Short mmCIF file of C-alpha atoms and ligand atoms in Angstrom, two decimals:
data_model
loop_
_atom_site.label_atom_id
_atom_site.label_comp_id
_atom_site.label_asym_id
_atom_site.label_seq_id
_atom_site.Cartn_x
_atom_site.Cartn_y
_atom_site.Cartn_z
CA MET W 1 9.74 107.76 103.61
CA ALA W 2 10.10 110.49 100.86
CA GLN W 3 13.36 111.48 101.09
CA LEU W 4 15.43 114.27 99.34
CA PRO W 5 18.26 113.51 97.62
CA SER W 6 21.60 111.93 99.39
CA ASP W 7 23.35 115.00 97.77
CA PHE W 8 21.19 118.02 99.09
CA VAL W 9 22.03 120.55 101.78
CA TRP W 10 21.35 122.16 103.87
CA GLY W 11 22.26 124.66 106.85
CA PHE W 12 22.53 127.66 108.24
CA ALA W 13 22.59 131.62 106.92
CA THR W 14 24.06 134.99 108.55
CA ALA W 15 24.64 138.58 107.29
CA SER W 16 28.56 139.88 107.90
CA TYR W 17 26.60 143.36 109.28
CA GLN W 18 23.81 141.61 111.19
CA ILE W 19 26.59 139.33 113.15
CA GLU W 20 30.39 139.89 113.45
CA GLY W 21 30.15 143.24 115.29
CA SER W 22 33.96 144.75 115.72
CA VAL W 23 33.37 147.15 113.35
CA ALA W 24 36.33 149.21 113.63
CA ALA W 25 38.96 146.61 114.55
CA GLY W 26 40.51 144.64 112.21
CA GLY W 27 41.46 147.71 109.47
CA ARG W 28 37.81 147.48 108.12
CA GLY W 29 36.02 150.63 106.75
CA PRO W 30 32.62 152.31 107.25
CA SER W 31 29.99 151.16 105.51
CA ILE W 32 26.19 152.36 104.90
CA TRP W 33 24.86 150.09 107.77
CA ASP W 34 27.40 152.52 110.29
CA ALA W 35 25.99 155.74 109.23
CA PHE W 36 22.31 154.94 109.09
CA CYS W 37 22.52 153.38 112.52
CA ALA W 38 24.32 156.66 113.91
CA GLN W 39 20.96 158.83 112.54
CA PRO W 40 18.83 159.28 115.34
CA GLY W 41 15.35 157.28 114.62
CA LYS W 42 16.43 154.88 111.84
CA ILE W 43 17.06 151.62 114.29
CA ARG W 44 13.78 150.76 116.49
CA ASP W 45 15.56 150.65 119.92
CA GLY W 46 18.51 153.36 118.79
CA SER W 47 20.73 149.82 118.31
CA SER W 48 23.45 149.43 115.45
CA GLY W 49 25.92 146.64 114.79
CA GLU W 50 28.73 147.92 116.41
CA VAL W 51 28.88 144.17 118.60
CA ALA W 52 25.70 142.29 117.02
CA THR W 53 26.56 138.72 118.26
CA ASP W 54 30.83 139.28 118.55
CA SER W 55 31.01 136.70 115.53
CA TYR W 56 34.40 138.24 114.46
CA ARG W 57 35.99 137.55 117.93
CA LEU W 58 34.05 134.67 118.50
CA TRP W 59 33.89 132.77 115.35
CA ARG W 60 35.40 129.64 116.01
CA GLU W 61 32.76 128.90 118.99
CA ASP W 62 30.08 129.60 115.99
CA VAL W 63 31.79 127.05 114.16
CA GLU W 64 31.64 124.55 116.96
CA LEU W 65 27.96 124.75 117.10
CA LEU W 66 27.33 124.83 113.49
CA LYS W 67 28.90 121.13 113.35
CA THR W 68 26.72 120.24 116.55
CA TYR W 69 23.80 121.80 114.72
CA GLY W 70 24.72 118.91 112.14
CA VAL W 71 24.57 121.32 109.01
CA LYS W 72 26.37 120.24 105.49
CA ALA W 73 27.05 123.93 104.73
CA TYR W 74 26.99 127.20 105.75
CA ARG W 75 25.75 130.81 104.20
CA PHE W 76 27.13 133.88 105.05
CA SER W 77 28.61 137.10 103.64
CA LEU W 78 31.98 139.13 103.14
CA SER W 79 32.13 142.49 104.54
CA TRP W 80 33.02 144.43 101.14
CA SER W 81 34.56 146.98 103.63
CA ARG W 82 36.43 144.50 106.11
CA ILE W 83 37.81 143.75 102.40
CA ILE W 84 38.52 146.74 100.55
CA PRO W 85 38.36 149.30 103.75
CA LEU W 86 37.28 151.79 100.66
CA GLY W 87 35.86 150.27 98.69
CA GLY W 88 37.21 151.01 95.16
CA ARG W 89 39.08 149.76 92.26
CA THR W 90 42.04 151.87 93.20
CA ASP W 91 42.08 152.00 97.32
CA PRO W 92 44.25 149.44 99.33
CA VAL W 93 42.41 145.41 100.21
CA ASN W 94 43.11 144.74 103.59
CA SER W 95 44.85 141.30 103.87
CA GLU W 96 43.52 141.33 107.98
CA GLY W 97 39.89 141.64 106.36
CA ILE W 98 41.33 138.22 103.55
CA ALA W 99 42.80 136.80 106.21
CA PHE W 100 39.41 136.53 108.99
CA TYR W 101 37.82 135.31 106.01
CA ARG W 102 40.39 132.76 104.70
CA ALA W 103 40.35 131.16 108.90
CA LEU W 104 36.96 131.46 108.75
CA ILE W 105 36.27 129.29 105.46
CA GLU W 106 39.27 126.64 106.61
CA GLU W 107 37.62 126.10 109.78
CA LEU W 108 34.34 125.37 108.06
CA LEU W 109 35.86 122.97 105.70
CA LYS W 110 37.55 120.60 107.98
CA ASN W 111 34.59 120.66 109.84
CA GLY W 112 33.03 119.30 107.01
CA ILE W 113 30.85 122.01 106.29
CA GLU W 114 30.84 123.98 103.05
CA PRO W 115 31.35 127.39 102.49
CA PHE W 116 28.00 129.19 100.58
CA VAL W 117 29.53 132.82 100.41
CA THR W 118 27.55 135.91 99.96
CA LEU W 119 29.40 139.30 98.41
CA TYR W 120 26.68 142.01 98.94
CA HIS W 121 24.00 141.16 101.93
CA TRP W 122 23.50 145.22 102.04
CA ASP W 123 26.46 146.50 103.71
CA LEU W 124 28.52 148.56 100.70
CA PRO W 125 31.87 150.64 102.44
CA GLN W 126 30.88 154.02 103.06
CA ALA W 127 33.54 155.72 101.16
CA LEU W 128 32.01 154.99 97.90
CA HIS W 129 28.74 156.04 99.09
CA GLU W 130 30.21 159.67 99.79
CA ARG W 131 32.28 159.04 96.57
CA TYR W 132 30.21 159.05 93.72
CA GLY W 133 26.50 158.13 95.23
CA GLY W 134 26.79 154.34 95.22
CA TRP W 135 24.96 152.18 93.83
CA LEU W 136 23.20 155.46 91.82
CA ASN W 137 26.37 155.42 89.85
CA LYS W 138 26.58 153.51 86.69
CA GLU W 139 30.28 153.53 85.60
CA GLU W 140 31.56 153.57 89.16
CA ILE W 141 29.92 151.16 90.98
CA VAL W 142 30.05 148.21 88.64
CA GLN W 143 33.81 148.33 88.33
CA ASP W 144 34.06 148.53 91.84
CA TYR W 145 32.00 145.32 92.82
CA VAL W 146 33.61 143.46 89.65
CA ASN W 147 36.66 144.55 91.16
CA TYR W 148 35.87 143.64 94.88
CA ALA W 149 34.03 140.22 94.02
CA LYS W 150 37.75 139.80 91.92
CA VAL W 151 39.51 139.75 94.51
CA CYS W 152 37.37 137.84 96.20
CA PHE W 153 37.18 135.17 94.12
CA GLU W 154 41.38 135.18 93.60
CA ALA W 155 41.35 135.20 97.58
CA PHE W 156 38.77 132.02 98.51
CA GLY W 157 38.19 130.42 94.99
CA ASP W 158 40.59 127.86 95.22
CA VAL W 159 37.79 126.38 98.60
CA VAL W 160 34.54 128.40 98.01
CA LYS W 161 32.34 126.60 95.07
CA ASN W 162 29.34 128.49 95.90
CA TRP W 163 28.38 132.22 95.11
CA ILE W 164 26.56 134.87 95.28
CA THR W 165 26.42 137.94 94.15
CA HIS W 166 23.29 139.99 95.60
CA ASN W 167 20.85 139.04 98.39
CA GLU W 168 17.63 140.20 98.05
CA PRO W 169 18.12 143.03 95.64
CA TRP W 170 14.55 144.10 96.01
CA ALA W 171 15.48 145.21 99.67
CA VAL W 172 18.28 147.44 98.53
CA THR W 173 15.71 149.05 95.87
CA ILE W 174 12.62 149.21 97.81
CA LEU W 175 13.69 149.94 101.42
CA GLY W 176 16.91 151.42 100.90
CA TYR W 177 15.51 154.00 98.09
CA GLU W 178 12.39 154.23 97.62
CA LYS W 179 10.37 153.79 101.06
CA GLY W 180 14.22 155.25 103.68
CA VAL W 181 13.65 152.72 106.12
CA PHE W 182 17.05 150.67 105.39
CA ALA W 183 20.89 152.64 104.24
CA PRO W 184 20.72 154.74 102.77
CA GLY W 185 17.73 155.87 103.90
CA HIS W 186 16.92 157.24 100.36
CA ILE W 187 13.07 158.10 99.91
CA SER W 188 12.72 158.22 95.64
CA ASN W 189 10.49 156.88 93.13
CA THR W 190 12.57 156.95 90.45
CA GLU W 191 16.36 155.88 92.36
CA PRO W 192 14.69 152.73 92.72
CA TRP W 193 14.98 152.05 89.46
CA ILE W 194 18.07 152.84 88.55
CA VAL W 195 20.17 151.62 91.25
CA ASN W 196 17.87 148.12 89.62
CA HIS W 197 19.62 148.82 87.19
CA ASN W 198 23.34 149.04 88.02
CA LEU W 199 22.76 145.97 91.43
CA ILE W 200 21.50 143.78 88.40
CA LEU W 201 24.79 145.19 86.13
CA ALA W 202 26.92 144.72 88.96
CA HIS W 203 26.02 141.49 89.49
CA ALA W 204 25.82 140.24 85.23
CA HIS W 205 29.64 141.39 85.43
CA ALA W 206 30.71 139.83 88.08
CA VAL W 207 29.40 136.91 86.67
CA LYS W 208 30.62 137.41 82.97
CA LEU W 209 34.34 137.54 85.13
CA TYR W 210 33.88 134.57 87.23
CA ARG W 211 32.79 132.45 83.91
CA GLU W 212 35.23 133.97 81.67
CA GLN W 213 38.40 133.76 84.70
CA TYR W 214 37.95 130.89 87.41
CA LYS W 215 34.67 128.88 87.29
CA GLU W 216 36.92 126.18 85.39
CA LYS W 217 40.04 126.63 86.82
CA GLN W 218 38.27 126.41 90.23
CA GLY W 219 35.21 124.24 89.88
CA GLY W 220 32.99 125.86 91.20
CA GLN W 221 29.28 127.61 90.43
CA ILE W 222 27.64 131.94 90.61
CA GLY W 223 23.94 132.53 91.05
CA ILE W 224 21.70 134.97 92.83
CA THR W 225 19.25 135.22 95.65
CA LEU W 226 15.86 136.65 94.99
CA ASP W 227 13.43 137.14 97.45
CA CYS W 228 9.52 136.46 96.78
CA HIS W 229 6.83 135.59 99.35
CA TRP W 230 3.51 133.66 97.22
CA GLN W 231 0.57 135.79 96.26
CA LEU W 232 -2.26 134.49 96.37
CA PRO W 233 -5.21 135.99 94.85
CA TYR W 234 -7.56 136.69 97.22
CA ASP W 235 -10.51 134.65 95.46
CA ASP W 236 -9.99 133.62 91.93
CA SER W 237 -11.62 136.43 90.23
CA PRO W 238 -9.75 138.29 87.14
CA GLU W 239 -8.59 141.41 89.51
CA ASN W 240 -7.36 139.17 92.23
CA LEU W 241 -5.64 136.90 90.00
CA GLU W 242 -4.57 139.84 87.53
CA ALA W 243 -2.98 141.41 90.86
CA ALA W 244 -1.59 138.40 91.97
CA GLN W 245 0.55 137.83 88.72
CA ARG W 246 1.31 141.94 89.29
CA GLY W 247 2.85 140.84 92.38
CA ILE W 248 5.14 138.40 91.96
CA ASP W 249 5.95 141.01 88.69
CA PHE W 250 7.19 144.03 91.04
CA LYS W 251 8.67 141.80 93.82
CA LEU W 252 10.82 139.14 91.39
CA GLY W 253 9.95 139.76 87.78
CA ARG W 254 11.78 143.31 87.97
CA PHE W 255 14.91 141.70 88.32
CA ALA W 256 14.24 137.61 87.63
CA ASP W 257 12.64 139.01 84.26
CA LEU W 258 16.12 140.20 83.16
CA ILE W 259 18.00 137.80 84.14
CA TYR W 260 16.52 134.97 83.18
CA LYS W 261 14.34 135.94 79.54
CA GLY W 262 16.36 139.45 78.92
CA THR W 263 12.94 141.81 79.90
CA TYR W 264 11.49 143.38 82.58
CA PRO W 265 7.91 142.01 83.11
CA GLU W 266 4.79 143.68 80.68
CA SER W 267 3.43 145.46 83.76
CA VAL W 268 6.29 146.77 85.15
CA LYS W 269 7.26 148.34 81.84
CA ARG W 270 4.08 149.62 81.53
CA ILE W 271 3.50 151.39 85.44
CA ILE W 272 6.91 152.38 85.79
CA GLY W 273 7.03 153.73 81.88
CA ASP W 274 9.99 156.17 81.30
CA ARG W 275 11.60 155.60 84.34
CA LEU W 276 12.93 152.41 83.64
CA VAL W 277 16.37 152.27 83.12
CA GLU W 278 17.26 150.59 79.32
CA TYR W 279 18.63 148.08 79.20
CA THR W 280 21.35 148.51 75.71
CA THR W 281 21.68 145.38 73.59
CA GLU W 282 25.42 144.76 74.61
CA GLU W 283 24.32 144.98 78.64
CA LEU W 284 21.64 142.98 78.12
CA ALA W 285 23.41 140.13 77.11
CA VAL W 286 25.85 140.15 79.38
CA VAL W 287 22.77 139.83 81.82
CA LEU W 288 20.71 137.16 79.90
CA GLY W 289 21.57 134.23 81.41
CA SER W 290 23.82 135.62 83.82
CA SER W 291 23.25 133.08 87.25
CA ASP W 292 23.93 129.25 87.75
CA PHE W 293 20.79 129.05 89.97
CA PHE W 294 17.92 129.75 90.91
CA GLY W 295 18.84 131.99 95.17
CA LEU W 296 15.83 132.39 96.20
CA ASN W 297 14.63 133.57 99.90
CA THR W 298 11.11 133.03 100.86
CA TYR W 299 9.39 133.41 104.38
CA THR W 300 5.31 133.88 104.11
CA THR W 301 2.29 134.48 101.87
CA GLN W 302 0.30 137.70 100.89
CA VAL W 303 -3.00 137.43 100.34
CA VAL W 304 -3.79 139.70 97.20
CA GLN W 305 -6.24 142.00 95.74
CA PRO W 306 -5.71 145.77 93.69
CA GLY W 307 -6.03 148.31 95.33
CA GLY W 308 -3.86 149.86 98.23
CA THR W 309 -2.21 153.04 98.66
CA ASP W 310 1.02 152.61 95.91
CA GLU W 311 -0.07 151.07 92.49
CA SER W 312 2.45 153.75 90.78
CA ASN W 313 4.78 152.53 92.12
CA GLY W 314 3.55 148.48 92.08
CA PHE W 315 2.74 148.27 95.36
CA LEU W 316 -0.59 146.07 96.25
CA LYS W 317 -2.99 145.67 98.67
CA THR W 318 -1.56 142.62 100.82
CA GLY W 319 -2.49 141.25 103.83
CA PHE W 320 -3.11 137.27 105.51
CA THR W 321 -7.08 137.69 105.75
CA LEU W 322 -8.80 134.94 103.63
CA PRO W 323 -12.83 135.80 102.01
CA ASP W 324 -14.31 133.80 105.49
CA GLY W 325 -12.39 135.76 107.83
CA SER W 326 -9.71 133.51 108.98
CA GLN W 327 -6.09 133.84 108.95
CA LEU W 328 -3.40 132.13 106.39
CA GLY W 329 -1.68 130.99 109.41
CA THR W 330 0.35 131.82 112.65
CA GLN W 331 1.92 135.15 113.23
CA ALA W 332 5.34 136.52 113.68
CA HIS W 333 6.87 138.98 115.27
CA VAL W 334 7.20 141.60 112.30
CA PRO W 335 4.09 141.67 110.53
CA TRP W 336 5.00 140.84 107.71
CA LEU W 337 5.32 137.01 108.37
CA GLN W 338 2.91 134.66 108.53
CA THR W 339 2.79 130.36 108.40
CA TYR W 340 1.44 128.83 105.37
CA GLY W 341 3.85 125.88 104.01
CA PRO W 342 1.64 125.50 100.69
CA GLY W 343 2.29 128.58 99.77
CA PHE W 344 5.66 127.86 99.39
CA ARG W 345 5.02 124.45 97.80
CA THR W 346 3.45 125.85 94.50
CA LEU W 347 5.74 129.16 94.58
CA LEU W 348 8.51 126.22 94.78
CA ASN W 349 6.84 125.36 90.87
CA TYR W 350 6.18 128.60 89.53
CA LEU W 351 9.81 129.34 89.77
CA TRP W 352 11.03 125.64 88.00
CA ASN W 353 7.75 126.40 85.80
CA THR W 354 9.14 129.60 84.76
CA TYR W 355 12.43 129.72 84.79
CA LYS W 356 14.06 126.21 85.02
CA LEU W 357 17.09 126.27 86.47
CA PRO W 358 17.73 123.76 90.20
CA ILE W 359 16.93 126.38 93.25
CA TYR W 360 18.59 126.47 96.38
CA VAL W 361 16.69 128.17 99.10
CA THR W 362 18.67 130.26 100.77
CA GLU W 363 17.05 132.43 103.86
CA ASN W 364 13.95 130.57 105.30
CA GLY W 365 12.63 131.09 109.31
CA PHE W 366 10.65 132.58 111.50
CA ALA W 367 10.79 135.22 114.29
CA VAL W 368 8.25 134.12 117.24
CA LYS W 369 5.91 137.02 118.54
CA ASN W 370 6.64 138.41 122.03
CA GLU W 371 10.24 136.12 122.08
CA ASN W 372 11.99 139.05 122.95
CA SER W 373 10.35 139.65 126.03
CA LEU W 374 11.26 135.64 127.33
CA SER W 375 13.11 134.06 129.33
CA ILE W 376 15.49 132.32 128.29
CA GLU W 377 14.42 129.02 128.90
CA GLU W 378 11.11 129.93 127.56
CA ALA W 379 12.47 130.99 124.66
CA ILE W 380 14.91 128.35 123.74
CA HIS W 381 10.93 126.51 123.80
CA ASP W 382 10.10 127.85 120.23
CA ALA W 383 7.54 125.93 118.69
CA ASP W 384 6.14 128.56 116.39
CA ARG W 385 9.13 128.05 115.07
CA ILE W 386 9.40 124.57 114.88
CA GLU W 387 5.86 124.50 113.35
CA TYR W 388 6.59 127.42 111.66
CA PHE W 389 10.12 124.46 110.40
CA HIS W 390 8.11 121.57 109.86
CA ASN W 391 5.19 123.25 107.45
CA TYR W 392 7.78 124.00 105.51
CA ALA W 393 10.13 121.55 105.26
CA ASN W 394 7.43 119.16 104.29
CA ALA W 395 6.10 121.70 101.59
CA MET W 396 9.69 121.33 100.08
CA LEU W 397 9.54 117.75 99.94
CA GLN W 398 6.38 117.39 98.49
CA ALA W 399 7.97 120.06 95.36
CA VAL W 400 10.45 117.47 95.55
CA THR W 401 9.62 114.36 95.84
CA GLU W 402 6.12 114.81 93.59
CA ASP W 403 6.78 117.42 91.89
CA LYS W 404 10.09 116.97 90.75
CA VAL W 405 11.11 120.60 91.47
CA PRO W 406 14.64 120.27 91.56
CA VAL W 407 15.28 122.10 95.00
CA LYS W 408 19.39 121.38 95.80
CA GLY W 409 19.88 122.92 99.14
CA TYR W 410 18.05 124.49 101.94
CA PHE W 411 19.69 127.68 104.43
CA GLY W 412 16.91 128.31 107.44
CA TRP W 413 17.82 132.33 108.59
CA SER W 414 19.48 132.17 110.83
CA PHE W 415 22.22 130.29 112.61
CA LEU W 416 21.84 132.88 115.94
CA ASP W 417 19.57 135.31 116.87
CA ASN W 418 21.01 138.47 115.51
CA PHE W 419 21.15 142.40 114.41
CA GLU W 420 18.00 142.58 111.75
CA TRP W 421 18.23 146.02 110.64
CA ALA W 422 15.88 148.63 111.06
CA ASP W 423 14.40 145.75 113.64
CA GLY W 424 17.58 145.72 115.61
CA TYR W 425 17.72 143.30 118.37
CA GLN W 426 13.74 143.29 119.04
CA THR W 427 13.53 140.78 116.70
CA ARG W 428 14.70 137.30 116.59
CA PHE W 429 15.23 135.21 113.44
CA GLY W 430 17.90 132.82 115.19
CA VAL W 431 17.89 129.16 115.66
CA THR W 432 19.81 129.98 118.22
CA TYR W 433 19.38 132.30 121.20
CA VAL W 434 21.91 134.98 122.12
CA ASP W 435 21.62 136.76 125.63
CA TYR W 436 23.10 139.56 124.18
CA ALA W 437 24.70 140.46 127.62
CA THR W 438 27.09 137.28 128.62
CA GLN W 439 27.37 136.75 124.63
CA LYS W 440 26.95 133.53 125.06
CA ARG W 441 24.48 131.16 122.79
CA TYR W 442 21.78 128.65 123.55
CA PRO W 443 20.28 126.66 121.02
CA LYS W 444 16.47 126.42 120.55
CA ASP W 445 14.42 123.17 119.53
CA SER W 446 14.11 124.43 116.41
CA ALA W 447 17.57 123.94 115.55
CA ARG W 448 17.71 120.07 117.50
CA PHE W 449 14.24 120.06 115.44
CA LEU W 450 15.59 120.51 112.03
CA LYS W 451 18.80 118.86 112.06
CA LYS W 452 16.38 115.41 113.43
CA TRP W 453 14.08 116.31 109.80
CA PHE W 454 16.83 116.64 107.79
CA THR W 455 18.68 113.20 109.49
CA GLU W 456 15.73 111.55 108.73
CA HIS W 457 14.82 112.91 104.97
CA ILE W 458 17.88 112.87 103.51
CA GLU W 459 18.54 109.21 101.54
CA ALA W 460 22.02 107.71 102.95
CA PRO W 461 24.96 108.40 99.72
S1 NCW N 1 14.28 142.34 106.49
C1 NCW N 1 14.55 141.51 105.69
N1 NCW N 1 15.11 139.77 105.70
C2 NCW N 1 15.31 139.31 107.27
C3 NCW N 1 17.09 139.98 107.04
O1 NCW N 1 17.74 139.52 108.80
C4 NCW N 1 17.91 139.33 106.97
O2 NCW N 1 19.15 140.00 106.48
C5 NCW N 1 17.45 139.13 104.99
O3 NCW N 1 17.94 138.05 103.84
C6 NCW N 1 14.95 138.37 107.17
O4 NCW N 1 15.70 138.06 105.82
C7 NCW N 1 15.61 139.05 105.02
N2 NCW N 1 13.67 141.08 104.29
C8 NCW N 1 12.96 142.19 104.18
C9 NCW N 1 11.77 141.89 105.15
C10 NCW N 1 10.70 143.06 104.66
C11 NCW N 1 10.75 143.67 105.12
C12 NCW N 1 8.82 144.82 105.16
C13 NCW N 1 9.18 145.99 105.66
C14 NCW N 1 8.11 147.14 104.73
C15 NCW N 1 8.14 148.09 104.96
#
């Protein structure tokens, strides 16, 4: 049987605001997501991350559960405003916040689970947003982000060997500053490109700091996680082939080409024109090559054609219907996701051929349709999620063993059902069912499935 190499790491992922709750406890300051959720109409069910899965209090039980799932690693994010409540470089560091994450990390290690730590999964300290406009203010945010990163490297770098600077900057720029559906809820066609620039610079300067002062001493690696759905041309006409590449450029190349090649993609330059923020030579020197690995979040494949309502901002006509009228795969609870493993295999090949770096799949997962309206007993038998993971795990195995793509790790999204941002608690991505009334956790069949699959498909050391 084909197998992944013995050093392959796998586990599950979460993010601070989606699971921790206890937003006012332990000295935590508010983040832009607290403020966004407080605005009426922003979150589908009117909820917030105020309680979430209560993991700030239940973290020991969570680690115990992770252990039963047989994972080798756990990816989670640090809440910036738990560590520096007001966020800035002259603001005080919160020792309770440091102690919380330190205890979690030590407990993971005691249980043989390797931490993969994301510095920024969207919960910017609200004070920085109010003080100077947050991600829109280059001079301030880059310095404050680097200071925050430094505090984290100092506090945890002796025990954390895998760092991720940002999670999905596409979602931050587009959903947060262009469509206004994520915090801070801005609607603009210039701000996303300013934020694009500042997020990359902040990332690159944090990496520079890590490489210059910590990497050798602490022996870790650092990179960024970008998201991309594979773009399948509707058919092989030249217009559709061009549209598919343009889709990749706007989703991924807008960050990846800068970081790995030092330039924006041609299609982005052509369409965005002077809304793009140029990099100085000094800035580019810091940005180019600023990732030790390619962190990838991927969920689906989109069938792409030119046209659509917003082509001047890089959006194309996307869907899941093939020319013969059939659907690509099983529909998820969210409209943007259908199961299609072959697209995952092609994407992994594309990334390796284009960027030539080892890949960590830092998120991949499925929200079962109507799971929220099922009884717990029904919801834990999540056959559509198993079908999804089976499809994607096999596609990854083929990419590694047949195509020789160096995928080093895989994290299912998510360890727990949790606060799904603007969808509130209506959408469940977890391999663990969370009964929000009691906070009791119920493993779903998919958790067992992945444990068995990885046990069978990783070579013995
Ligand atoms: S929402 C989103 N997700 C999910 C989230 O739970 C996780 O924190 C993220 O890293 C699962 O994986 C990522 N990504 C953005 C999805 C696009 C939604 C499209 C809305 C169009 C207006």
